[in-house]
Coordinates of C-alpha atoms in Angstrom, one line a residue:
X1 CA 169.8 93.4 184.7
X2 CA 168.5 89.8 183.9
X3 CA 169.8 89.6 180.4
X4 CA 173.5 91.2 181.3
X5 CA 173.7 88.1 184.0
X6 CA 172.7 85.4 180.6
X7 CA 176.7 86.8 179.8
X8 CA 178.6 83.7 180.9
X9 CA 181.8 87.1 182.2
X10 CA 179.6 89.3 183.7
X11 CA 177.3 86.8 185.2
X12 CA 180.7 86.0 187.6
X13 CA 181.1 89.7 188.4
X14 CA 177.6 91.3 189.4
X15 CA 179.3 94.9 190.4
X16 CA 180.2 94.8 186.3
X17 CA 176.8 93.9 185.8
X18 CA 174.9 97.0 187.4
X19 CA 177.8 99.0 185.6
X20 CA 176.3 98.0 182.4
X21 CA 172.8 97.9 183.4
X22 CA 173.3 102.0 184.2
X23 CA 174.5 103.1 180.2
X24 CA 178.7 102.1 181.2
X25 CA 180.2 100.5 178.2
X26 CA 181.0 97.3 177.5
X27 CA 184.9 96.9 177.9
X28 CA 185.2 93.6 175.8
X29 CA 183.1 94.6 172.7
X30 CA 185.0 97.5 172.3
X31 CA 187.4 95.3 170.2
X32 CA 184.6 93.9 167.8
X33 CA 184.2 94.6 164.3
X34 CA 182.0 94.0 161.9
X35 CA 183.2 91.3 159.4
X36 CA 183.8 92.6 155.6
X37 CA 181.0 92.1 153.0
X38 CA 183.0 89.5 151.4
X39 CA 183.5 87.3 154.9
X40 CA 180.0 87.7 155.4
X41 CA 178.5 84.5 154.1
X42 CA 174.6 85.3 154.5
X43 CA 175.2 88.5 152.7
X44 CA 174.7 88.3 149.3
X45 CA 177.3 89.9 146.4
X46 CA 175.6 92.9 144.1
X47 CA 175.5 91.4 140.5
X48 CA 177.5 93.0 138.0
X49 CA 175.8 93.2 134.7
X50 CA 177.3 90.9 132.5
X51 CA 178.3 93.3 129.7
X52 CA 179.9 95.3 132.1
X53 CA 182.2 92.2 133.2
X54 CA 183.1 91.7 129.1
X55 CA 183.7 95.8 128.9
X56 CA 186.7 95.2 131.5
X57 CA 187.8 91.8 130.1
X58 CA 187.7 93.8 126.8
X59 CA 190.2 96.9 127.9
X60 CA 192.8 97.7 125.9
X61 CA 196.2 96.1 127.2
X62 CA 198.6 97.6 125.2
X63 CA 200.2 98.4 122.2
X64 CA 201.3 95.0 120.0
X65 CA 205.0 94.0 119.7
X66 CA 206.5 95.2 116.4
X67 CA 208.8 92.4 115.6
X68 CA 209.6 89.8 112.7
X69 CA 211.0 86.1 112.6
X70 CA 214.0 87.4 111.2
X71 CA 215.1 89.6 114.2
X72 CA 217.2 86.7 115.6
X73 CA 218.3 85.4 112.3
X74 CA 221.4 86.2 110.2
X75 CA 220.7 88.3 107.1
X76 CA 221.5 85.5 104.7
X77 CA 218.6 83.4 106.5
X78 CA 215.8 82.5 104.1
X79 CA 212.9 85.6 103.7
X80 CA 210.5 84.5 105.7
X81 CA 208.6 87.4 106.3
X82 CA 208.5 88.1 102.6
X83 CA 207.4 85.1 101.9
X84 CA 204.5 85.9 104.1
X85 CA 203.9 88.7 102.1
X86 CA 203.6 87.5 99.1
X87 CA 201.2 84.9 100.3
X88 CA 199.1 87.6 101.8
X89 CA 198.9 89.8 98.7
X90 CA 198.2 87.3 96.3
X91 CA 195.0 87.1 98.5
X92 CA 194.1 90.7 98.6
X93 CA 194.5 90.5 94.7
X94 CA 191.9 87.9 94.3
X95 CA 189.7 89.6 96.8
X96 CA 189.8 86.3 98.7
X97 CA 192.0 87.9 101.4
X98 CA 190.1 87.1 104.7
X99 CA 188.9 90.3 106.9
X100 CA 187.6 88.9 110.3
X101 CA 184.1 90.5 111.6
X102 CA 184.0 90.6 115.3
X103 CA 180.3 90.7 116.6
X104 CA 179.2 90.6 119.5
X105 CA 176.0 88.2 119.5
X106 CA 173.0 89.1 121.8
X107 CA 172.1 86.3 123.8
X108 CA 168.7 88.6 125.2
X109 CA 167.8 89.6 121.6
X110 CA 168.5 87.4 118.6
X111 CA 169.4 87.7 115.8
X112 CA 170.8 90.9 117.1
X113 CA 174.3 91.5 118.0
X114 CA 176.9 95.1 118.5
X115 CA 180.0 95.9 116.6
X116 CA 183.3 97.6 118.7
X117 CA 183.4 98.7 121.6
X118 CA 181.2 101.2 123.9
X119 CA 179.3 102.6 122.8
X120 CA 178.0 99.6 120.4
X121 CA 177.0 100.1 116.6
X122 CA 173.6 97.1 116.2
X123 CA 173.6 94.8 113.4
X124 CA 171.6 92.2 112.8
X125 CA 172.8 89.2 111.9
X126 CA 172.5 87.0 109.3
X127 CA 175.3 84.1 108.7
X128 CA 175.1 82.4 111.7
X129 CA 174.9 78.6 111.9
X130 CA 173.1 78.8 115.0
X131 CA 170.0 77.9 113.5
X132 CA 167.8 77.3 115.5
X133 CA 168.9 80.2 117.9
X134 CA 169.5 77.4 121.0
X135 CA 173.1 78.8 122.2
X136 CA 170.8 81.4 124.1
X137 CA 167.8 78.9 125.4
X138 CA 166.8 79.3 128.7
X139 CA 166.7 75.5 129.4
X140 CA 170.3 75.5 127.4
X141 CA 172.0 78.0 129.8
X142 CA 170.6 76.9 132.8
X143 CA 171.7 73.3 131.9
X144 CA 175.6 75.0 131.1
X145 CA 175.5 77.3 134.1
X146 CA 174.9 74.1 136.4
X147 CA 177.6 72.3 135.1
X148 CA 180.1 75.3 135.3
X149 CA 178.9 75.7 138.7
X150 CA 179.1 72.3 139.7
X151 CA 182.7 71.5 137.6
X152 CA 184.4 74.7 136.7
X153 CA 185.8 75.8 133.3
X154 CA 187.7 73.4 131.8
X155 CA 187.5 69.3 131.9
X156 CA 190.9 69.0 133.0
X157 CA 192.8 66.8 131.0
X158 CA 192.1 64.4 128.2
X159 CA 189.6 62.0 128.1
X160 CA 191.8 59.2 129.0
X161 CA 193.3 61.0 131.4
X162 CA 190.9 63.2 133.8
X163 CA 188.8 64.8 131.7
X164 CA 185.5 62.3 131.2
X165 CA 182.9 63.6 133.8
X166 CA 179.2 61.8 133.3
X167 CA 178.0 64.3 131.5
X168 CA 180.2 63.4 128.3
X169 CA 179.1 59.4 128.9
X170 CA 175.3 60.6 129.2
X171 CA 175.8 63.1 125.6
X172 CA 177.3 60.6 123.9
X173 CA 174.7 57.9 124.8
X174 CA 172.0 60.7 123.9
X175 CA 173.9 61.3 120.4
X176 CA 174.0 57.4 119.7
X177 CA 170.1 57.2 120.8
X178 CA 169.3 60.2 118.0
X179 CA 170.7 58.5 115.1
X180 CA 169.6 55.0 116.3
X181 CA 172.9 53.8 116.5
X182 CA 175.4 51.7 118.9
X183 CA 177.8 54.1 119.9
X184 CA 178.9 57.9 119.9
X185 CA 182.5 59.5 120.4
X186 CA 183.1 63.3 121.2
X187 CA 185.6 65.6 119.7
X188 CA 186.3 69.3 120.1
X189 CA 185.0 70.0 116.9
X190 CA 183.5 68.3 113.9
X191 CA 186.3 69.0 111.7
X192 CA 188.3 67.0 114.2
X193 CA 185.9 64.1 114.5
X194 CA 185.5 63.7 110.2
X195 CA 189.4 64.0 110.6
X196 CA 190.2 61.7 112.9
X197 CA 187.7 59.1 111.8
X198 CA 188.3 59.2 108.1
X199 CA 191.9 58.8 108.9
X200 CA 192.1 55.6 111.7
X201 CA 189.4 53.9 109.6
X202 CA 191.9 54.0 106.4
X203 CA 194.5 53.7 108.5
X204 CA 193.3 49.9 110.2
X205 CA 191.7 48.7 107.5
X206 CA 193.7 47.0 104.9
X207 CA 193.9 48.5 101.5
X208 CA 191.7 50.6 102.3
X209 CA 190.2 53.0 99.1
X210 CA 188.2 55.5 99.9
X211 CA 185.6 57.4 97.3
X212 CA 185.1 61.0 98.3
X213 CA 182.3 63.2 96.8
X214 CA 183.7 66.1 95.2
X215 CA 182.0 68.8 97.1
X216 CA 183.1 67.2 100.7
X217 CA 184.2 69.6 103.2
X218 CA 187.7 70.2 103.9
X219 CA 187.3 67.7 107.4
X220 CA 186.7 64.9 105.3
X221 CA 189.4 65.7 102.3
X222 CA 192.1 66.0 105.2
X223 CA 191.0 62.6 106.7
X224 CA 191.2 61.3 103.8
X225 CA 194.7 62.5 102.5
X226 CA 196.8 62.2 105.4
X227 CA 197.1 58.3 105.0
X228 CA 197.6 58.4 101.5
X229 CA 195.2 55.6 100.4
X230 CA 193.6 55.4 96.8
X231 CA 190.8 57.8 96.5
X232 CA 188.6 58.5 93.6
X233 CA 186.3 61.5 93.2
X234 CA 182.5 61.1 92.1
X235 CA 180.8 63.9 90.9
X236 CA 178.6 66.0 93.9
X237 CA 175.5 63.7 94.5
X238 CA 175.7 61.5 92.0
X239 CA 175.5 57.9 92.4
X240 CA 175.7 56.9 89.1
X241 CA 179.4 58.0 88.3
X242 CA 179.9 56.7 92.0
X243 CA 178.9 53.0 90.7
X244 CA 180.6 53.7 87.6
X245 CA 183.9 54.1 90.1
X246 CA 183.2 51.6 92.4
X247 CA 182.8 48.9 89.3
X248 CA 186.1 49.1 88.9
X249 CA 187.1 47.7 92.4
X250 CA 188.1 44.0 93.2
X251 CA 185.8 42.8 95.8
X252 CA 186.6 41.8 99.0
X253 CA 188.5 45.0 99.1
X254 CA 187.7 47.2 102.0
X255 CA 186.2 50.5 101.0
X256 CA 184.8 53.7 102.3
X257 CA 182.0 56.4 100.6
X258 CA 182.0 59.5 102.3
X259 CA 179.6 62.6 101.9
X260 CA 177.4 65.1 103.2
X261 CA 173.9 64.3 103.5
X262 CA 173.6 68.5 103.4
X263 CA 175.9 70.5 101.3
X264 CA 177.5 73.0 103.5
X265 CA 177.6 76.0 101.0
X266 CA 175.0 75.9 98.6
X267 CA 172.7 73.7 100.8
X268 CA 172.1 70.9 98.2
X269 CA 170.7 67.7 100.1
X270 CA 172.2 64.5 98.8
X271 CA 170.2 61.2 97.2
X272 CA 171.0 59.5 100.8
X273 CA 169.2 56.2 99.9
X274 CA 170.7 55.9 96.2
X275 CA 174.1 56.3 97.9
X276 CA 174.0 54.4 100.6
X277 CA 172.6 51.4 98.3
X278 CA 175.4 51.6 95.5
X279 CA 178.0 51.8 98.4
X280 CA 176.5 48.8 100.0
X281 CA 176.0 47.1 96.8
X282 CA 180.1 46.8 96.3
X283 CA 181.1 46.1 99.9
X284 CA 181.7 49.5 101.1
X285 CA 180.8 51.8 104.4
X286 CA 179.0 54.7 104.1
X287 CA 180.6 57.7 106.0
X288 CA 178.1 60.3 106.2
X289 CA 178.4 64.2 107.3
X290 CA 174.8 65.3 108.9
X291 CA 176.6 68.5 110.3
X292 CA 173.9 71.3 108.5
X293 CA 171.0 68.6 108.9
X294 CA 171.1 67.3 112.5
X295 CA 168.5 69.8 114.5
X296 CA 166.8 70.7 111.2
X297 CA 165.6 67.9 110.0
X298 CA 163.4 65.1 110.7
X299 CA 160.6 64.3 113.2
X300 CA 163.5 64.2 116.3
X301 CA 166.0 66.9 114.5
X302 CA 168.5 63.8 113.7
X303 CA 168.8 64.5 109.9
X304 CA 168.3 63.8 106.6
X305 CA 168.9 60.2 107.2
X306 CA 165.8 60.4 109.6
X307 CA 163.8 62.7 107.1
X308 CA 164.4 60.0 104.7
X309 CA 163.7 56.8 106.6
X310 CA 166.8 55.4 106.0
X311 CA 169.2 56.0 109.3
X312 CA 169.6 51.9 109.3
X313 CA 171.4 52.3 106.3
X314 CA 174.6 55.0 107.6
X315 CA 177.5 52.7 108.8
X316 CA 179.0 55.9 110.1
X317 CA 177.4 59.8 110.9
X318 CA 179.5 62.3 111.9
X319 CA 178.1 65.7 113.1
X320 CA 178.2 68.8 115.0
X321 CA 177.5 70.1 118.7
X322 CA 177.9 73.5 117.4
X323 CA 175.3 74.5 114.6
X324 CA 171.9 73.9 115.3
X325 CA 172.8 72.8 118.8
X326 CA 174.2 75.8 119.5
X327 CA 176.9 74.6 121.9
X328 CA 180.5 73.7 120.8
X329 CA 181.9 69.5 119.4
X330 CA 182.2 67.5 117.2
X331 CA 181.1 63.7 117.6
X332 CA 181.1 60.2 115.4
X333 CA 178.3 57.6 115.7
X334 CA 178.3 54.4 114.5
X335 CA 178.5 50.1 115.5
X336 CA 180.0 49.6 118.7
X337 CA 183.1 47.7 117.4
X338 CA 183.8 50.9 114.9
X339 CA 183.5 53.7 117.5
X340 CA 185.8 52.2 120.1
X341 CA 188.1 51.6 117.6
X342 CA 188.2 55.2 116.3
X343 CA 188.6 56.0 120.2
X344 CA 191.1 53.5 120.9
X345 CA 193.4 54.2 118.2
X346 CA 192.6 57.7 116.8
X347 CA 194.8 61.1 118.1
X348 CA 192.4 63.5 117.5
X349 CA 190.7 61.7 120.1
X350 CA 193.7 60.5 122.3
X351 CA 195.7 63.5 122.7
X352 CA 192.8 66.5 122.9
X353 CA 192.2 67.7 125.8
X354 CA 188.0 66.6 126.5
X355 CA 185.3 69.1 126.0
X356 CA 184.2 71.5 128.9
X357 CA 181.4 69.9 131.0
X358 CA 180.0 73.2 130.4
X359 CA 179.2 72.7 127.1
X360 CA 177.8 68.8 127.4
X361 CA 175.4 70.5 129.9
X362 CA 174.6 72.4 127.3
X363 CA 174.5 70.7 125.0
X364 CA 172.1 67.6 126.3
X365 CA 169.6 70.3 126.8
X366 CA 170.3 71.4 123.2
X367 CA 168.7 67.5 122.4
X368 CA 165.6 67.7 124.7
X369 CA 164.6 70.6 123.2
X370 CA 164.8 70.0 119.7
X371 CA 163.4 66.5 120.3
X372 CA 160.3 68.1 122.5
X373 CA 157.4 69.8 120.4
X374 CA 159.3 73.1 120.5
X375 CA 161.6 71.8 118.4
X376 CA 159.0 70.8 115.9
X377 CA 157.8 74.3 116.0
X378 CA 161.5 75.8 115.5
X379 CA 162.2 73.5 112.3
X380 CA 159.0 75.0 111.0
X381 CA 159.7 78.3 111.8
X382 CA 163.3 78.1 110.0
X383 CA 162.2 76.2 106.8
X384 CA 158.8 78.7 106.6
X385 CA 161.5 82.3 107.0
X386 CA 163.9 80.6 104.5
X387 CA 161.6 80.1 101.7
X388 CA 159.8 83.2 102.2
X389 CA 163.6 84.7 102.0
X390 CA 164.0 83.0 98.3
X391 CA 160.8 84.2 97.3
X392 CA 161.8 88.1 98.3
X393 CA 164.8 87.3 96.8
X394 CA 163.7 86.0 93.4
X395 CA 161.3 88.7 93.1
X396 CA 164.0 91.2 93.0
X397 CA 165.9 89.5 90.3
X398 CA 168.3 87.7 92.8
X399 CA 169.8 84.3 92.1
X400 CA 168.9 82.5 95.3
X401 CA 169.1 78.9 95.4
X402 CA 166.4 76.6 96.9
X403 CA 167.6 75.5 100.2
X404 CA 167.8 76.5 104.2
X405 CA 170.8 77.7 103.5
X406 CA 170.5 80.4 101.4
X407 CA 173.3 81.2 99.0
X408 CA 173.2 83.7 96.4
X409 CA 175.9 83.1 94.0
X410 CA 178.3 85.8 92.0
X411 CA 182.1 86.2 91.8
X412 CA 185.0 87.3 94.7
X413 CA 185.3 90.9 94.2
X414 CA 181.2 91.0 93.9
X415 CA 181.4 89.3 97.5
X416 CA 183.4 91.3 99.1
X417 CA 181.9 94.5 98.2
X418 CA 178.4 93.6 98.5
X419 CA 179.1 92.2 101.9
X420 CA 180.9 95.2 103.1
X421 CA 178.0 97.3 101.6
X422 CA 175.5 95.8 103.5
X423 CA 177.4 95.8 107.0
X424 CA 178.5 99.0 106.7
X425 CA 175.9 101.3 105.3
X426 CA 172.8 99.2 106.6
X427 CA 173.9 96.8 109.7
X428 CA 173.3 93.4 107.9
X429 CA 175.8 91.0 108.5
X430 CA 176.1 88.6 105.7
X431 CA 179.4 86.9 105.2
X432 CA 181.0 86.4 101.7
X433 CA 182.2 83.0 100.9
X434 CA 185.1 82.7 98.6
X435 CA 187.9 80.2 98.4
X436 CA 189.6 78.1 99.5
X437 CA 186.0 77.8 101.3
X438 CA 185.0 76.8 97.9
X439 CA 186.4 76.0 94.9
X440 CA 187.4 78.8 93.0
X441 CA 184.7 80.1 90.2
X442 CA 182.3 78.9 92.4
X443 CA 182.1 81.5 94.8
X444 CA 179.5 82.4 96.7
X445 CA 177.7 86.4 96.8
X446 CA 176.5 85.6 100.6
X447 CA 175.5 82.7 102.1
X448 CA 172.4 83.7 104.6
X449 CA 171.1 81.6 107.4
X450 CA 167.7 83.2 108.3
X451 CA 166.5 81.7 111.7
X452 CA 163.4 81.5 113.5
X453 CA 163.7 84.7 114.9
X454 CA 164.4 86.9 112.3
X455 CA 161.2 88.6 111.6
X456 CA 158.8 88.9 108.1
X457 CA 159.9 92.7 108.6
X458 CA 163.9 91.7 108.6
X459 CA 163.5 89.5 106.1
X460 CA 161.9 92.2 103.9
X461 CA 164.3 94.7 104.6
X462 CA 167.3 92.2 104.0
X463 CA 165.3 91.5 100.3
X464 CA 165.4 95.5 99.8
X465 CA 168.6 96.7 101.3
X466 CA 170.4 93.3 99.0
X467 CA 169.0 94.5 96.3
X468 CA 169.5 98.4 96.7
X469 CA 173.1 97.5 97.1
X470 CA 173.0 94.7 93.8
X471 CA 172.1 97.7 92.1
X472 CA 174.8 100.1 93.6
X473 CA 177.7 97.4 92.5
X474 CA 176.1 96.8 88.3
X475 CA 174.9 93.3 88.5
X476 CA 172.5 91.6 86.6
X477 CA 169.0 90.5 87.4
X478 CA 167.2 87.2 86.7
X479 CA 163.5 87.3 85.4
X480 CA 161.6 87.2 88.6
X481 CA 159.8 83.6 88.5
X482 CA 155.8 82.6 88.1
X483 CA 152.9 85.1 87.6
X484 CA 152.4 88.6 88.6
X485 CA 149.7 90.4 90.3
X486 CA 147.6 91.9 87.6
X487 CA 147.2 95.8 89.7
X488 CA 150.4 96.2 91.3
X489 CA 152.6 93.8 89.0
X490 CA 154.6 92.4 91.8
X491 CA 155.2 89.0 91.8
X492 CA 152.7 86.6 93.2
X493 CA 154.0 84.2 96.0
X494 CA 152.3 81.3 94.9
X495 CA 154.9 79.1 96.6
X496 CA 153.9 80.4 100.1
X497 CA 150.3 79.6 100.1
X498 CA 149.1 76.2 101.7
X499 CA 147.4 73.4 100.0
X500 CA 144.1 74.4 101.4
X501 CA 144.4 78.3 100.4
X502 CA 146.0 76.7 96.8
X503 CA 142.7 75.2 96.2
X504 CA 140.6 78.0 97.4
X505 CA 142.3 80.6 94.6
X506 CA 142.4 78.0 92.4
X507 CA 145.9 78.0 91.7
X508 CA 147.4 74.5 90.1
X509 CA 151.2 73.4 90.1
X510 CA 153.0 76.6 92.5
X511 CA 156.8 76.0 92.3
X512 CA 157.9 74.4 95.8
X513 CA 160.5 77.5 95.8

């Protein structure tokens, strides 16, 4: 009876009271519900798997439209559409018609990823960029999932207008911290930061020339084209023929030497020091892409520049958020004068919308890692499985060249059928690389990216299933390199051993591989 009278209704009616107090009914919670799950705010959702979530996304919605530019045009128009065609089979003829591979990348078991829809087909995967295998680091997604949590999808507008939050002021004072310069700009992608840059910098500086090594990446060649300034071409990595070119120029002239410190294709790593010094010997800045290098190499993952000792000497480093990172940008670094001028004045950075906060969540933790001890540990990892790859590689008579990159060289048609070969009869994903990727002739068979968590066991098999199929398609076979095992004849791997295991076998000069 007491705890009916604590009601501040009944307690005024005590006949109402005993009612209750004898089984009756209360009359006025007879219209009370309980509140839906979703109103409920201590109760907690059920979590949907995430693959389940894509699986809907992922639904067929419909058959595609059957239609042509010409269906609103007059028949006299110009032939658009067969225009297109011919285009189109010109590059199926060549066998450098491109065939896009959708994969599904496993973010709980790299370097594994599913093909098509439910139910999956595994592959593993081995052209990735990611490295270092940081797009699916714990610290990296929790550092993304905050910001997406704390600022939503997009950034919301340019960043002029709306779309700077602090976390793209704190990545690009991380970025210009890593290379040991002034100041950093963010782009949505590296192709439009060497874009952008190489342009406004010809652009404001008068009579501007620019000299471009010949195997730049098509980023910088655009940059460089669209003002239409004198550019001369030194052969790739050479700085003799680049002095040779730059003799020629009055001085006092303003003048710009771009290249990659790290050959995007055929991974060849450029004599940063001897370039630097020739450019700087004739008046010019030195323009250099890091974008395969930065995360990989030296003692804070900034680059060749940093292997080398010589990041004082880069008037300009351009690199990517979205290779060894494993987030998504592009970004410029350089003297506080030339970076806000670049912003200031350049489109590619005025009129795009900003990156996602997401991804410079992401990203910043992207930089702690690879600057902490794990990092080390990773860039050991990946230069350790991609010279053991070479060495399976060249034991099987397989032209591999001597880089992180991996790129095993043959013509187009070669390409296209050894890389379907290996997708489809053995679930290795190794992309063929043929122009206008690179120059024609000069195609690559694969280019492979082994990571740190591909396996000694995957990067056996990759040797043996490559060569089973080099086999299937007729192609030649170079000597394997260095001596043999004298009871099983296989090819010793010398290059492997360490200095300390060298000396204990006794074995003098190993190739570096």
């Amino acid at each position: 009876m007491a705890a009916f009278l604590r009601c501040p209704l009944l307690a005024r009616h005590p006949p109402l009271a005993r009612a209750f107090a004898t089984g009756a009914r209360c009359p006025f919670m007879g219209f009370a519900h309980r509140a839906a799950p979703e109103l409920q705010e201590d109760v907690e959702r059920p979590q949907i798997p995430a693959v389940e979530v894509l699986e809907e996304l992922l639904r067929d919605g419909g058959a595609a439209l059957n239609r042509t530019v010409r269906d609103c045009m007059d028949e006299d128009a110009f032939p658009y559409e067969e225009q297109f065609q011919a285009q189109l089979g010109a590059l199926r003829r060549t066998h450098t018609y491109r065939v896009v591979t959708a994969v599904g990348r496993r973010a709980d078991a790299p370097p594994l990823g599913t093909r098509g829809t439910a139910p999956h087909t595994s592959v593993e995967l081995w052209c990735s960029s990611d490295y270092l295998g940081l797009s699916r680091h714990p610290a990296v997604l929790r550092a993304a999932r905050a910001a997406l949590d704390a600022h939503g999808l997009g950034a919301g507008g340019t960043r002029n207008i709306g779309g700077t939050s602090p976390l793209h002021g704190a990545l690009e004072r991380a970025l210009a911290l890593l290379h040991r310069q002034p100041r950093a700009a963010l782009f949505s992608s590296c192709f439009a930061a060497n874009d952008t840059a190489l342009d406004t910098l010809a652009r404001i500086l008068p009579g501007c020339q620019v000299y471009s090594d010949a195997g730049n990446h098509a980023s910088m060649i655009q940059g460089i084209r669209r003002r239409g300034v004198p550019k001369f071409i030194f052969r790739h990595n050479d700085p003799h023929h680049l002095e040779q070119l730059l003799g020629r120029s009055p001085p006092g002239v303003p003048k710009i030497v771009a290249f990659e410190s790290l050959h995007s294709m055929d991974g060849s790593i450029a004599p940063l020091e001897e370039l630097c010094d020739v450019a700087h010997a004739y008046g010019a800045l030195t323009f250099v892409d890091e974008v395969h290098a930065v995360g990989l190499y030296g003692a804070r993952g900034a680059g060749i520049a940093e292997r080398d000792g010589v990041q004082h000497k880069v008037d300009v480093v351009s690199g990517t958020l979205g290779k060894a990172l494993g987030a998504v940008g592009g970004y410029i670094a350089g003297s506080e004068a030339l970076v806000d001028a670049v912003r200031s004045l350049g489109p590619g950075f005025i009129f795009t919308t900003a990156l996602p906060p997401q991804r410079g969540g992401g990203a910043l933790a992207a930089l702690q890692v690879v600057g902490s001890a794990e990092g080390a540990a990773l860039r050991r990892a990946h230069q350790r499985h991609a010279k053991h790859l070479r060495v399976l590689l060249r034991d099987r008579g397989l032209p591999a060249l001597p880089s992180h990159i991996v790129p095993v060289r043959w013509d187009a048609e070669a390409n296209t059928r050894l890389s379907r070969a290996l997708l489809e009869e053995h679930g290795l994903y190794v992309q063929a690389i043929n122009h206008p990727t690179v120059p024609r002739g000069q195609e690559l068979l694969l280019r492979i990216a082994p990571t740190p968590h591909h396996s000694p066991p995957m990067l056996e098999n990759l040797a043996d299933k490559l060569s089973e199929c080099w086999g299937a398609v007729g192609l030649p076979r170079e000597d394997p390199p260095g001596p043999s095992c004298s009871s099983c004849h296989r090819p010793l791997h010398l290059s492997l051993l360490s200095p300390l295991e060298r000396d204990q076998f006794g074995v003098r000069g190993a190739a570096a591989g």
